[in-house]
């Protein structure tokens, strides 16, 4: 008997499977998104230097029939015994060609993808404040779709994730190829290029607003896609003692234009028509939640903090603290 968040799988036998992960990605877009032609065109026309390697990795994924899919804290697709050793080695080699994995964790056929972010921790802070049962969700800046799977576990009817990162799209394609679940999409789009669609019941923007040159406009754009009776989840870095416009980088991150305080977040939400906004959670980001791993071997949070004072960044600013605001129009 499947448990909550675990979906029994009865796909065709592996030998009968005739499409690869890239074909499956395009098929899922055509089936579920009116933006399919545009998204396929973006991938086909991109001149990104690594895209050919990422698509080649997807085409090398071995056919497999996972015995179960679990959308819990660690997204589990199949079990180790579902694949012979040679196929499992081939799968791991292909997945490693999609490094760095920023969001996770995932487990594909017993291969533990330990991503840079322990994303289940952020979700555990936000999830108790939400009712996603039966809702259509838009996840802006979704990365590789980790949160989309968690939203399905929480009862969402469908999730549309958008992120211009083609690597994130490729990582999601690998997971979705085996999950066989088209309710969670990741499209290679930014919010500014998302065409007018039927408003969503819930809209998420997590870790995006402080990267926008016009953060107030970003919130207004989110509002445009939020149903009148829907909710907006706006998660951001925050400052305790007033907004910060960093000179140069913040915590070694580029394109951090303005880090708000909570009153400024409230004002952006109010200006966008969300008269009811509350702080759902507030937490300092720790090196237990964001850190380098074998699946993200580059620099991470520890490299961005002052070695003598971990309460400050290497630039001398307060260390990262994040707030999630949940807002509605009434």
PDB file of C-alpha atoms in Angstrom:
ATOM      1  CA  UNK A   1       0.000   0.000   0.000  1.00  0.00           C
ATOM      2  CA  UNK A   2       1.628   3.330  -1.017  1.00  0.00           C
ATOM      3  CA  UNK A   3       2.244   5.744   1.823  1.00  0.00           C
ATOM      4  CA  UNK A   4       1.538   9.486   1.682  1.00  0.00           C
ATOM      5  CA  UNK A   5       3.938  11.013  -0.818  1.00  0.00           C
ATOM      6  CA  UNK A   6       4.938   7.625  -2.267  1.00  0.00           C
ATOM      7  CA  UNK A   7       3.600   6.668  -5.665  1.00  0.00           C
ATOM      8  CA  UNK A   8       3.698   3.080  -6.898  1.00  0.00           C
ATOM      9  CA  UNK A   9       5.022   2.817 -10.437  1.00  0.00           C
ATOM     10  CA  UNK A  10       3.886   0.418 -13.153  1.00  0.00           C
ATOM     11  CA  UNK A  11       5.588   1.800 -16.298  1.00  0.00           C
ATOM     12  CA  UNK A  12       6.371  -0.197 -19.447  1.00  0.00           C
ATOM     13  CA  UNK A  13       9.287  -2.573 -19.147  1.00  0.00           C
ATOM     14  CA  UNK A  14      12.667  -0.888 -19.740  1.00  0.00           C
ATOM     15  CA  UNK A  15      13.195  -2.720 -22.997  1.00  0.00           C
ATOM     16  CA  UNK A  16       9.965  -1.284 -24.360  1.00  0.00           C
ATOM     17  CA  UNK A  17      10.918   2.304 -23.585  1.00  0.00           C
ATOM     18  CA  UNK A  18      11.726   4.115 -26.830  1.00  0.00           C
ATOM     19  CA  UNK A  19      12.280   7.705 -25.727  1.00  0.00           C
ATOM     20  CA  UNK A  20      15.217   9.229 -23.871  1.00  0.00           C
ATOM     21  CA  UNK A  21      15.130  11.909 -21.197  1.00  0.00           C
ATOM     22  CA  UNK A  22      15.343  14.804 -23.675  1.00  0.00           C
ATOM     23  CA  UNK A  23      12.419  13.430 -25.685  1.00  0.00           C
ATOM     24  CA  UNK A  24      10.514  12.888 -22.434  1.00  0.00           C
ATOM     25  CA  UNK A  25      11.219  16.489 -21.389  1.00  0.00           C
ATOM     26  CA  UNK A  26       9.883  17.895 -24.643  1.00  0.00           C
ATOM     27  CA  UNK A  27       6.877  15.562 -24.515  1.00  0.00           C
ATOM     28  CA  UNK A  28       5.987  16.713 -20.991  1.00  0.00           C
ATOM     29  CA  UNK A  29       6.200  20.361 -22.070  1.00  0.00           C
ATOM     30  CA  UNK A  30       3.973  19.763 -25.103  1.00  0.00           C
ATOM     31  CA  UNK A  31       1.455  17.861 -23.014  1.00  0.00           C
ATOM     32  CA  UNK A  32       1.104  20.310 -20.170  1.00  0.00           C
ATOM     33  CA  UNK A  33       2.344  23.777 -21.136  1.00  0.00           C
ATOM     34  CA  UNK A  34       1.107  26.256 -23.757  1.00  0.00           C
ATOM     35  CA  UNK A  35       4.657  27.636 -23.703  1.00  0.00           C
ATOM     36  CA  UNK A  36       6.117  24.334 -24.956  1.00  0.00           C
ATOM     37  CA  UNK A  37       7.178  25.520 -28.407  1.00  0.00           C
ATOM     38  CA  UNK A  38       8.922  28.540 -26.958  1.00  0.00           C
ATOM     39  CA  UNK A  39      10.734  26.514 -24.295  1.00  0.00           C
ATOM     40  CA  UNK A  40      11.887  23.873 -26.770  1.00  0.00           C
ATOM     41  CA  UNK A  41      13.149  26.663 -29.001  1.00  0.00           C
ATOM     42  CA  UNK A  42      15.166  28.142 -26.119  1.00  0.00           C
ATOM     43  CA  UNK A  43      16.980  24.827 -25.604  1.00  0.00           C
ATOM     44  CA  UNK A  44      17.537  24.214 -29.296  1.00  0.00           C
ATOM     45  CA  UNK A  45      18.784  27.721 -29.995  1.00  0.00           C
ATOM     46  CA  UNK A  46      20.896  28.244 -26.875  1.00  0.00           C
ATOM     47  CA  UNK A  47      24.608  28.826 -27.396  1.00  0.00           C
ATOM     48  CA  UNK A  48      25.493  27.955 -23.796  1.00  0.00           C
ATOM     49  CA  UNK A  49      28.866  26.226 -23.879  1.00  0.00           C
ATOM     50  CA  UNK A  50      27.844  23.368 -21.570  1.00  0.00           C
ATOM     51  CA  UNK A  51      24.372  22.651 -22.915  1.00  0.00           C
ATOM     52  CA  UNK A  52      25.510  20.005 -25.387  1.00  0.00           C
ATOM     53  CA  UNK A  53      27.247  18.117 -22.565  1.00  0.00           C
ATOM     54  CA  UNK A  54      24.162  18.336 -20.335  1.00  0.00           C
ATOM     55  CA  UNK A  55      21.844  17.087 -23.079  1.00  0.00           C
ATOM     56  CA  UNK A  56      24.285  14.279 -23.858  1.00  0.00           C
ATOM     57  CA  UNK A  57      24.160  13.270 -20.185  1.00  0.00           C
ATOM     58  CA  UNK A  58      20.364  13.129 -20.354  1.00  0.00           C
ATOM     59  CA  UNK A  59      20.489  10.952 -23.467  1.00  0.00           C
ATOM     60  CA  UNK A  60      22.841   8.527 -21.662  1.00  0.00           C
ATOM     61  CA  UNK A  61      20.441   7.926 -18.771  1.00  0.00           C
ATOM     62  CA  UNK A  62      19.681   4.196 -18.716  1.00  0.00           C
ATOM     63  CA  UNK A  63      16.074   3.096 -19.079  1.00  0.00           C
ATOM     64  CA  UNK A  64      14.694   1.919 -15.762  1.00  0.00           C
ATOM     65  CA  UNK A  65      11.412   1.183 -14.033  1.00  0.00           C
ATOM     66  CA  UNK A  66      11.545   2.534 -10.457  1.00  0.00           C
ATOM     67  CA  UNK A  67       9.565   0.446  -8.024  1.00  0.00           C
ATOM     68  CA  UNK A  68       8.453   3.500  -5.995  1.00  0.00           C
ATOM     69  CA  UNK A  69       8.685   7.281  -5.916  1.00  0.00           C
ATOM     70  CA  UNK A  70       8.757   9.221  -2.654  1.00  0.00           C
ATOM     71  CA  UNK A  71       8.347  13.013  -2.529  1.00  0.00           C
ATOM     72  CA  UNK A  72       9.489  13.286   1.072  1.00  0.00           C
ATOM     73  CA  UNK A  73      12.419  15.256   2.502  1.00  0.00           C
ATOM     74  CA  UNK A  74      14.820  13.301   0.293  1.00  0.00           C
ATOM     75  CA  UNK A  75      13.222  12.873  -3.119  1.00  0.00           C
ATOM     76  CA  UNK A  76      13.608   9.138  -3.737  1.00  0.00           C
ATOM     77  CA  UNK A  77      13.135   7.651  -7.188  1.00  0.00           C
ATOM     78  CA  UNK A  78      13.445   3.870  -7.232  1.00  0.00           C
ATOM     79  CA  UNK A  79      15.640   1.655  -5.114  1.00  0.00           C
ATOM     80  CA  UNK A  80      19.168   0.334  -5.552  1.00  0.00           C
ATOM     81  CA  UNK A  81      17.915  -3.129  -6.448  1.00  0.00           C
ATOM     82  CA  UNK A  82      15.862  -1.784  -9.366  1.00  0.00           C
ATOM     83  CA  UNK A  83      19.001  -1.411 -11.520  1.00  0.00           C
ATOM     84  CA  UNK A  84      21.857  -3.784 -12.346  1.00  0.00           C
ATOM     85  CA  UNK A  85      25.266  -2.533 -11.250  1.00  0.00           C
ATOM     86  CA  UNK A  86      26.441  -1.522 -14.740  1.00  0.00           C
ATOM     87  CA  UNK A  87      23.321   0.544 -15.392  1.00  0.00           C
ATOM     88  CA  UNK A  88      23.587   2.155 -11.977  1.00  0.00           C
ATOM     89  CA  UNK A  89      27.212   3.130 -12.684  1.00  0.00           C
ATOM     90  CA  UNK A  90      26.127   4.631 -16.013  1.00  0.00           C
ATOM     91  CA  UNK A  91      23.358   6.556 -14.255  1.00  0.00           C
ATOM     92  CA  UNK A  92      25.739   7.977 -11.665  1.00  0.00           C
ATOM     93  CA  UNK A  93      28.225   9.042 -14.358  1.00  0.00           C
ATOM     94  CA  UNK A  94      25.468  10.873 -16.253  1.00  0.00           C
ATOM     95  CA  UNK A  95      24.189  12.583 -13.103  1.00  0.00           C
ATOM     96  CA  UNK A  96      27.702  13.725 -12.226  1.00  0.00           C
ATOM     97  CA  UNK A  97      27.888  15.426 -15.623  1.00  0.00           C
ATOM     98  CA  UNK A  98      25.093  17.664 -14.302  1.00  0.00           C
ATOM     99  CA  UNK A  99      27.173  18.948 -11.363  1.00  0.00           C
ATOM    100  CA  UNK A 100      26.784  21.342  -9.547  1.00  0.00           C
ATOM    101  CA  UNK A 101      23.536  20.306  -7.858  1.00  0.00           C
ATOM    102  CA  UNK A 102      22.424  23.301  -5.793  1.00  0.00           C
ATOM    103  CA  UNK A 103      19.061  22.112  -4.417  1.00  0.00           C
ATOM    104  CA  UNK A 104      18.198  18.727  -2.976  1.00  0.00           C
ATOM    105  CA  UNK A 105      18.648  16.145  -1.593  1.00  0.00           C
ATOM    106  CA  UNK A 106      17.697  13.453  -4.115  1.00  0.00           C
ATOM    107  CA  UNK A 107      18.163   9.706  -4.169  1.00  0.00           C
ATOM    108  CA  UNK A 108      17.947   8.042  -7.580  1.00  0.00           C
ATOM    109  CA  UNK A 109      18.107   4.245  -7.440  1.00  0.00           C
ATOM    110  CA  UNK A 110      20.258   4.414  -4.304  1.00  0.00           C
ATOM    111  CA  UNK A 111      22.567   7.145  -5.647  1.00  0.00           C
ATOM    112  CA  UNK A 112      22.615   9.859  -2.990  1.00  0.00           C
ATOM    113  CA  UNK A 113      22.745  13.324  -4.580  1.00  0.00           C
ATOM    114  CA  UNK A 114      23.813  15.451  -1.643  1.00  0.00           C
ATOM    115  CA  UNK A 115      23.169  18.948  -2.995  1.00  0.00           C
ATOM    116  CA  UNK A 116      24.699  22.174  -1.704  1.00  0.00           C
ATOM    117  CA  UNK A 117      21.441  23.225  -0.017  1.00  0.00           C
ATOM    118  CA  UNK A 118      19.638  21.015   2.461  1.00  0.00           C
ATOM    119  CA  UNK A 119      16.448  22.366   0.926  1.00  0.00           C
ATOM    120  CA  UNK A 120      14.219  20.208   3.113  1.00  0.00           C
ATOM    121  CA  UNK A 121      15.107  22.482   6.037  1.00  0.00           C
ATOM    122  CA  UNK A 122      13.688  25.598   4.411  1.00  0.00           C
ATOM    123  CA  UNK A 123      10.606  23.654   3.335  1.00  0.00           C
ATOM    124  CA  UNK A 124      10.100  22.348   6.873  1.00  0.00           C
ATOM    125  CA  UNK A 125      10.006  25.956   8.121  1.00  0.00           C
ATOM    126  CA  UNK A 126       7.504  27.115   5.484  1.00  0.00           C
ATOM    127  CA  UNK A 127       5.273  24.051   5.024  1.00  0.00           C
ATOM    128  CA  UNK A 128       3.277  24.287   8.310  1.00  0.00           C
ATOM    129  CA  UNK A 129       1.966  27.713   7.270  1.00  0.00           C
ATOM    130  CA  UNK A 130       0.488  26.617   3.934  1.00  0.00           C
ATOM    131  CA  UNK A 131      -2.519  24.735   2.602  1.00  0.00           C
ATOM    132  CA  UNK A 132      -1.686  23.632  -0.945  1.00  0.00           C
ATOM    133  CA  UNK A 133      -4.385  20.971  -1.294  1.00  0.00           C
ATOM    134  CA  UNK A 134      -5.724  21.019  -4.844  1.00  0.00           C
ATOM    135  CA  UNK A 135      -3.886  24.232  -5.757  1.00  0.00           C
ATOM    136  CA  UNK A 136      -2.123  25.230  -8.954  1.00  0.00           C
ATOM    137  CA  UNK A 137       1.285  26.593  -8.013  1.00  0.00           C
ATOM    138  CA  UNK A 138       3.803  28.865  -9.738  1.00  0.00           C
ATOM    139  CA  UNK A 139       7.362  28.580  -8.381  1.00  0.00           C
ATOM    140  CA  UNK A 140       9.526  31.476  -9.618  1.00  0.00           C
ATOM    141  CA  UNK A 141      13.272  30.787  -9.582  1.00  0.00           C
ATOM    142  CA  UNK A 142      12.543  27.141  -8.882  1.00  0.00           C
ATOM    143  CA  UNK A 143      16.011  25.757  -9.618  1.00  0.00           C
ATOM    144  CA  UNK A 144      15.906  22.054 -10.363  1.00  0.00           C
ATOM    145  CA  UNK A 145      12.344  21.604  -9.134  1.00  0.00           C
ATOM    146  CA  UNK A 146      13.053  20.146  -5.690  1.00  0.00           C
ATOM    147  CA  UNK A 147      10.381  22.275  -4.040  1.00  0.00           C
ATOM    148  CA  UNK A 148       7.885  21.363  -6.763  1.00  0.00           C
ATOM    149  CA  UNK A 149       8.035  17.714  -5.700  1.00  0.00           C
ATOM    150  CA  UNK A 150       7.511  18.753  -2.080  1.00  0.00           C
ATOM    151  CA  UNK A 151       4.526  20.877  -3.136  1.00  0.00           C
ATOM    152  CA  UNK A 152       2.983  17.822  -4.801  1.00  0.00           C
ATOM    153  CA  UNK A 153       3.542  15.876  -1.588  1.00  0.00           C
ATOM    154  CA  UNK A 154       1.692  18.694   0.203  1.00  0.00           C
ATOM    155  CA  UNK A 155      -1.312  18.189  -2.059  1.00  0.00           C
ATOM    156  CA  UNK A 156      -0.760  20.668  -4.902  1.00  0.00           C
ATOM    157  CA  UNK A 157      -2.624  19.761  -8.092  1.00  0.00           C
ATOM    158  CA  UNK A 158       0.151  20.955 -10.407  1.00  0.00           C
ATOM    159  CA  UNK A 159       3.354  22.999 -10.156  1.00  0.00           C
ATOM    160  CA  UNK A 160       4.846  25.190 -12.872  1.00  0.00           C
ATOM    161  CA  UNK A 161       8.412  26.131 -12.054  1.00  0.00           C
ATOM    162  CA  UNK A 162      10.314  28.726 -14.058  1.00  0.00           C
ATOM    163  CA  UNK A 163      14.068  29.268 -14.008  1.00  0.00           C
ATOM    164  CA  UNK A 164      16.344  30.539 -16.777  1.00  0.00           C
ATOM    165  CA  UNK A 165      19.155  28.176 -15.680  1.00  0.00           C
ATOM    166  CA  UNK A 166      19.452  25.484 -18.346  1.00  0.00           C
ATOM    167  CA  UNK A 167      21.445  23.300 -15.952  1.00  0.00           C
ATOM    168  CA  UNK A 168      18.529  23.402 -13.503  1.00  0.00           C
ATOM    169  CA  UNK A 169      16.198  22.382 -16.331  1.00  0.00           C
ATOM    170  CA  UNK A 170      18.492  19.472 -17.215  1.00  0.00           C
ATOM    171  CA  UNK A 171      18.681  18.271 -13.606  1.00  0.00           C
ATOM    172  CA  UNK A 172      14.910  18.370 -13.309  1.00  0.00           C
ATOM    173  CA  UNK A 173      14.602  16.472 -16.600  1.00  0.00           C
ATOM    174  CA  UNK A 174      16.753  13.665 -15.186  1.00  0.00           C
ATOM    175  CA  UNK A 175      14.615  13.319 -12.061  1.00  0.00           C
ATOM    176  CA  UNK A 176      11.306  13.671 -13.906  1.00  0.00           C
ATOM    177  CA  UNK A 177      12.379  11.071 -16.507  1.00  0.00           C
ATOM    178  CA  UNK A 178      12.291   8.422 -13.813  1.00  0.00           C
ATOM    179  CA  UNK A 179       9.487   9.886 -11.703  1.00  0.00           C
ATOM    180  CA  UNK A 180       7.225   9.863 -14.768  1.00  0.00           C
ATOM    181  CA  UNK A 181       5.110  12.603 -13.193  1.00  0.00           C
ATOM    182  CA  UNK A 182       4.278  15.600 -15.382  1.00  0.00           C
ATOM    183  CA  UNK A 183       2.526  17.555 -12.642  1.00  0.00           C
ATOM    184  CA  UNK A 184       5.822  19.263 -11.741  1.00  0.00           C
ATOM    185  CA  UNK A 185       7.276  21.233 -14.654  1.00  0.00           C
ATOM    186  CA  UNK A 186      10.454  23.312 -14.873  1.00  0.00           C
ATOM    187  CA  UNK A 187      10.473  25.734 -17.806  1.00  0.00           C
ATOM    188  CA  UNK A 188      13.552  27.738 -18.928  1.00  0.00           C
ATOM    189  CA  UNK A 189      11.881  31.110 -18.445  1.00  0.00           C
ATOM    190  CA  UNK A 190      12.198  34.195 -16.260  1.00  0.00           C
ATOM    191  CA  UNK A 191       9.189  35.859 -14.683  1.00  0.00           C
ATOM    192  CA  UNK A 192       9.475  38.835 -17.021  1.00  0.00           C
ATOM    193  CA  UNK A 193       9.075  36.536 -20.040  1.00  0.00           C
ATOM    194  CA  UNK A 194       6.190  34.485 -18.646  1.00  0.00           C
ATOM    195  CA  UNK A 195       3.163  35.210 -20.757  1.00  0.00           C
ATOM    196  CA  UNK A 196      -0.191  35.999 -19.201  1.00  0.00           C
ATOM    197  CA  UNK A 197      -1.808  32.778 -18.037  1.00  0.00           C
ATOM    198  CA  UNK A 198      -4.693  31.862 -15.797  1.00  0.00           C
ATOM    199  CA  UNK A 199      -3.691  33.153 -12.331  1.00  0.00           C
ATOM    200  CA  UNK A 200      -2.245  30.611  -9.927  1.00  0.00           C
ATOM    201  CA  UNK A 201      -3.677  29.672  -6.542  1.00  0.00           C
ATOM    202  CA  UNK A 202      -0.253  29.949  -4.893  1.00  0.00           C
ATOM    203  CA  UNK A 203       2.861  31.757  -6.117  1.00  0.00           C
ATOM    204  CA  UNK A 204       6.329  31.274  -4.618  1.00  0.00           C
ATOM    205  CA  UNK A 205       9.390  33.472  -5.014  1.00  0.00           C
ATOM    206  CA  UNK A 206      12.182  32.150  -2.812  1.00  0.00           C
ATOM    207  CA  UNK A 207      15.640  33.698  -2.922  1.00  0.00           C
ATOM    208  CA  UNK A 208      14.941  35.903  -5.941  1.00  0.00           C
ATOM    209  CA  UNK A 209      13.752  39.377  -4.962  1.00  0.00           C
ATOM    210  CA  UNK A 210      17.126  40.718  -3.758  1.00  0.00           C
ATOM    211  CA  UNK A 211      18.642  39.807  -7.144  1.00  0.00           C
ATOM    212  CA  UNK A 212      16.168  42.067  -8.990  1.00  0.00           C
ATOM    213  CA  UNK A 213      17.202  45.587  -9.980  1.00  0.00           C
ATOM    214  CA  UNK A 214      13.612  46.665  -9.321  1.00  0.00           C
ATOM    215  CA  UNK A 215      12.415  44.426  -6.460  1.00  0.00           C
ATOM    216  CA  UNK A 216       9.096  46.281  -6.080  1.00  0.00           C
ATOM    217  CA  UNK A 217       8.315  45.548  -9.734  1.00  0.00           C
ATOM    218  CA  UNK A 218       9.203  41.890  -9.161  1.00  0.00           C
ATOM    219  CA  UNK A 219       6.571  41.728  -6.412  1.00  0.00           C
ATOM    220  CA  UNK A 220       4.009  43.443  -8.659  1.00  0.00           C
ATOM    221  CA  UNK A 221       4.785  40.889 -11.376  1.00  0.00           C
ATOM    222  CA  UNK A 222       4.223  38.080  -8.867  1.00  0.00           C
ATOM    223  CA  UNK A 223       0.887  39.646  -7.943  1.00  0.00           C
ATOM    224  CA  UNK A 224      -0.141  39.655 -11.599  1.00  0.00           C
ATOM    225  CA  UNK A 225       0.071  35.855 -11.626  1.00  0.00           C
ATOM    226  CA  UNK A 226      -1.637  35.327  -8.240  1.00  0.00           C
ATOM    227  CA  UNK A 227      -5.355  34.560  -8.115  1.00  0.00           C
ATOM    228  CA  UNK A 228      -7.482  37.062  -6.200  1.00  0.00           C
ATOM    229  CA  UNK A 229      -8.087  34.404  -3.542  1.00  0.00           C
ATOM    230  CA  UNK A 230      -4.559  33.024  -3.741  1.00  0.00           C
ATOM    231  CA  UNK A 231      -1.459  33.345  -1.583  1.00  0.00           C
ATOM    232  CA  UNK A 232       2.010  34.655  -2.298  1.00  0.00           C
ATOM    233  CA  UNK A 233       5.085  33.264  -0.547  1.00  0.00           C
ATOM    234  CA  UNK A 234       7.943  35.760  -0.713  1.00  0.00           C
ATOM    235  CA  UNK A 235      11.201  34.508   0.794  1.00  0.00           C
ATOM    236  CA  UNK A 236      14.217  36.791   0.981  1.00  0.00           C
ATOM    237  CA  UNK A 237      17.434  37.678   2.673  1.00  0.00           C
ATOM    238  CA  UNK A 238      16.690  40.412   5.210  1.00  0.00           C
ATOM    239  CA  UNK A 239      18.545  42.938   7.320  1.00  0.00           C
ATOM    240  CA  UNK A 240      17.596  43.680  10.931  1.00  0.00           C
ATOM    241  CA  UNK A 241      18.619  47.343  10.988  1.00  0.00           C
ATOM    242  CA  UNK A 242      17.322  48.718   7.716  1.00  0.00           C
ATOM    243  CA  UNK A 243      17.748  47.784   4.037  1.00  0.00           C
ATOM    244  CA  UNK A 244      21.230  47.205   2.628  1.00  0.00           C
ATOM    245  CA  UNK A 245      22.415  48.069  -0.885  1.00  0.00           C
ATOM    246  CA  UNK A 246      25.808  46.337  -0.836  1.00  0.00           C
ATOM    247  CA  UNK A 247      28.767  47.838  -2.630  1.00  0.00           C
ATOM    248  CA  UNK A 248      30.049  45.110  -4.900  1.00  0.00           C
ATOM    249  CA  UNK A 249      29.219  41.638  -3.642  1.00  0.00           C
ATOM    250  CA  UNK A 250      27.313  40.339  -0.651  1.00  0.00           C
ATOM    251  CA  UNK A 251      28.548  37.021   0.793  1.00  0.00           C
ATOM    252  CA  UNK A 252      30.505  36.672  -2.453  1.00  0.00           C
ATOM    253  CA  UNK A 253      27.268  36.703  -4.444  1.00  0.00           C
ATOM    254  CA  UNK A 254      27.005  38.847  -7.542  1.00  0.00           C
ATOM    255  CA  UNK A 255      23.862  40.756  -8.460  1.00  0.00           C
ATOM    256  CA  UNK A 256      22.604  41.372  -4.943  1.00  0.00           C
ATOM    257  CA  UNK A 257      21.100  44.798  -5.490  1.00  0.00           C
ATOM    258  CA  UNK A 258      19.070  45.433  -2.344  1.00  0.00           C
ATOM    259  CA  UNK A 259      18.502  43.354   0.779  1.00  0.00           C
ATOM    260  CA  UNK A 260      15.306  44.599   2.448  1.00  0.00           C
ATOM    261  CA  UNK A 261      14.203  44.638   6.024  1.00  0.00           C
ATOM    262  CA  UNK A 262      10.795  43.252   6.993  1.00  0.00           C
ATOM    263  CA  UNK A 263       8.994  46.644   6.843  1.00  0.00           C
ATOM    264  CA  UNK A 264      10.231  47.167   3.279  1.00  0.00           C
ATOM    265  CA  UNK A 265       9.040  43.682   2.297  1.00  0.00           C
ATOM    266  CA  UNK A 266       5.641  44.547   3.756  1.00  0.00           C
ATOM    267  CA  UNK A 267       5.527  47.793   1.797  1.00  0.00           C
ATOM    268  CA  UNK A 268       6.335  46.048  -1.496  1.00  0.00           C
ATOM    269  CA  UNK A 269       3.585  43.532  -0.805  1.00  0.00           C
ATOM    270  CA  UNK A 270       1.097  46.236   0.180  1.00  0.00           C
ATOM    271  CA  UNK A 271       1.869  48.251  -2.966  1.00  0.00           C
ATOM    272  CA  UNK A 272       1.204  45.106  -5.007  1.00  0.00           C
ATOM    273  CA  UNK A 273      -2.224  44.684  -3.404  1.00  0.00           C
ATOM    274  CA  UNK A 274      -1.419  42.263  -0.606  1.00  0.00           C
ATOM    275  CA  UNK A 275      -2.918  43.929   2.433  1.00  0.00           C
ATOM    276  CA  UNK A 276      -2.474  40.847   4.609  1.00  0.00           C
ATOM    277  CA  UNK A 277       1.161  39.805   5.017  1.00  0.00           C
ATOM    278  CA  UNK A 278       2.811  37.987   7.883  1.00  0.00           C
ATOM    279  CA  UNK A 279       6.222  36.576   8.726  1.00  0.00           C
ATOM    280  CA  UNK A 280       5.933  32.798   8.569  1.00  0.00           C
ATOM    281  CA  UNK A 281       9.504  32.076   9.591  1.00  0.00           C
ATOM    282  CA  UNK A 282      12.862  33.736  10.106  1.00  0.00           C
ATOM    283  CA  UNK A 283      16.161  31.855  10.307  1.00  0.00           C
ATOM    284  CA  UNK A 284      19.869  32.479   9.961  1.00  0.00           C
ATOM    285  CA  UNK A 285      21.440  30.465   7.164  1.00  0.00           C
ATOM    286  CA  UNK A 286      23.994  28.054   8.604  1.00  0.00           C
ATOM    287  CA  UNK A 287      26.832  26.009   7.170  1.00  0.00           C
ATOM    288  CA  UNK A 288      24.829  22.901   8.054  1.00  0.00           C
ATOM    289  CA  UNK A 289      22.116  23.999   5.615  1.00  0.00           C
ATOM    290  CA  UNK A 290      24.348  25.354   2.812  1.00  0.00           C
ATOM    291  CA  UNK A 291      27.740  23.752   2.256  1.00  0.00           C
ATOM    292  CA  UNK A 292      30.019  22.228  -0.387  1.00  0.00           C
ATOM    293  CA  UNK A 293      29.555  18.541  -1.164  1.00  0.00           C
ATOM    294  CA  UNK A 294      30.818  16.032  -3.704  1.00  0.00           C
ATOM    295  CA  UNK A 295      27.833  17.065  -5.849  1.00  0.00           C
ATOM    296  CA  UNK A 296      28.617  20.792  -5.468  1.00  0.00           C
ATOM    297  CA  UNK A 297      32.378  20.952  -4.997  1.00  0.00           C
ATOM    298  CA  UNK A 298      32.734  24.732  -5.339  1.00  0.00           C
ATOM    299  CA  UNK A 299      32.790  27.437  -2.705  1.00  0.00           C
ATOM    300  CA  UNK A 300      29.748  27.778  -0.476  1.00  0.00           C
ATOM    301  CA  UNK A 301      28.563  29.693   2.584  1.00  0.00           C
ATOM    302  CA  UNK A 302      31.598  28.943   4.777  1.00  0.00           C
ATOM    303  CA  UNK A 303      33.809  30.651   2.201  1.00  0.00           C
ATOM    304  CA  UNK A 304      31.570  33.734   2.310  1.00  0.00           C
ATOM    305  CA  UNK A 305      31.745  34.254   6.080  1.00  0.00           C
ATOM    306  CA  UNK A 306      34.468  36.011   8.031  1.00  0.00           C
ATOM    307  CA  UNK A 307      36.717  33.323   9.507  1.00  0.00           C
ATOM    308  CA  UNK A 308      37.196  35.336  12.693  1.00  0.00           C
ATOM    309  CA  UNK A 309      33.552  36.379  13.020  1.00  0.00           C
ATOM    310  CA  UNK A 310      30.996  34.043  11.395  1.00  0.00           C
ATOM    311  CA  UNK A 311      28.299  36.612  12.178  1.00  0.00           C
ATOM    312  CA  UNK A 312      29.723  38.760   9.362  1.00  0.00           C
ATOM    313  CA  UNK A 313      30.349  38.143   5.695  1.00  0.00           C
ATOM    314  CA  UNK A 314      33.816  38.459   4.185  1.00  0.00           C
ATOM    315  CA  UNK A 315      32.746  41.936   3.013  1.00  0.00           C
ATOM    316  CA  UNK A 316      31.876  42.954   6.591  1.00  0.00           C
ATOM    317  CA  UNK A 317      28.079  42.824   6.274  1.00  0.00           C
ATOM    318  CA  UNK A 318      25.757  40.919   8.640  1.00  0.00           C
ATOM    319  CA  UNK A 319      25.656  37.199   7.846  1.00  0.00           C
ATOM    320  CA  UNK A 320      22.654  35.853   5.887  1.00  0.00           C
ATOM    321  CA  UNK A 321      19.260  35.721   7.585  1.00  0.00           C
ATOM    322  CA  UNK A 322      16.156  34.717   5.641  1.00  0.00           C
ATOM    323  CA  UNK A 323      12.507  35.527   6.139  1.00  0.00           C
ATOM    324  CA  UNK A 324       9.487  33.966   4.438  1.00  0.00           C
ATOM    325  CA  UNK A 325       6.434  36.209   4.153  1.00  0.00           C
ATOM    326  CA  UNK A 326       3.012  34.745   3.373  1.00  0.00           C
ATOM    327  CA  UNK A 327       0.639  37.277   1.861  1.00  0.00           C
ATOM    328  CA  UNK A 328      -2.921  37.438   0.609  1.00  0.00           C
ATOM    329  CA  UNK A 329      -5.127  40.212  -0.663  1.00  0.00           C
ATOM    330  CA  UNK A 330      -7.511  39.862   2.249  1.00  0.00           C
TER     331      UNK A 330
END
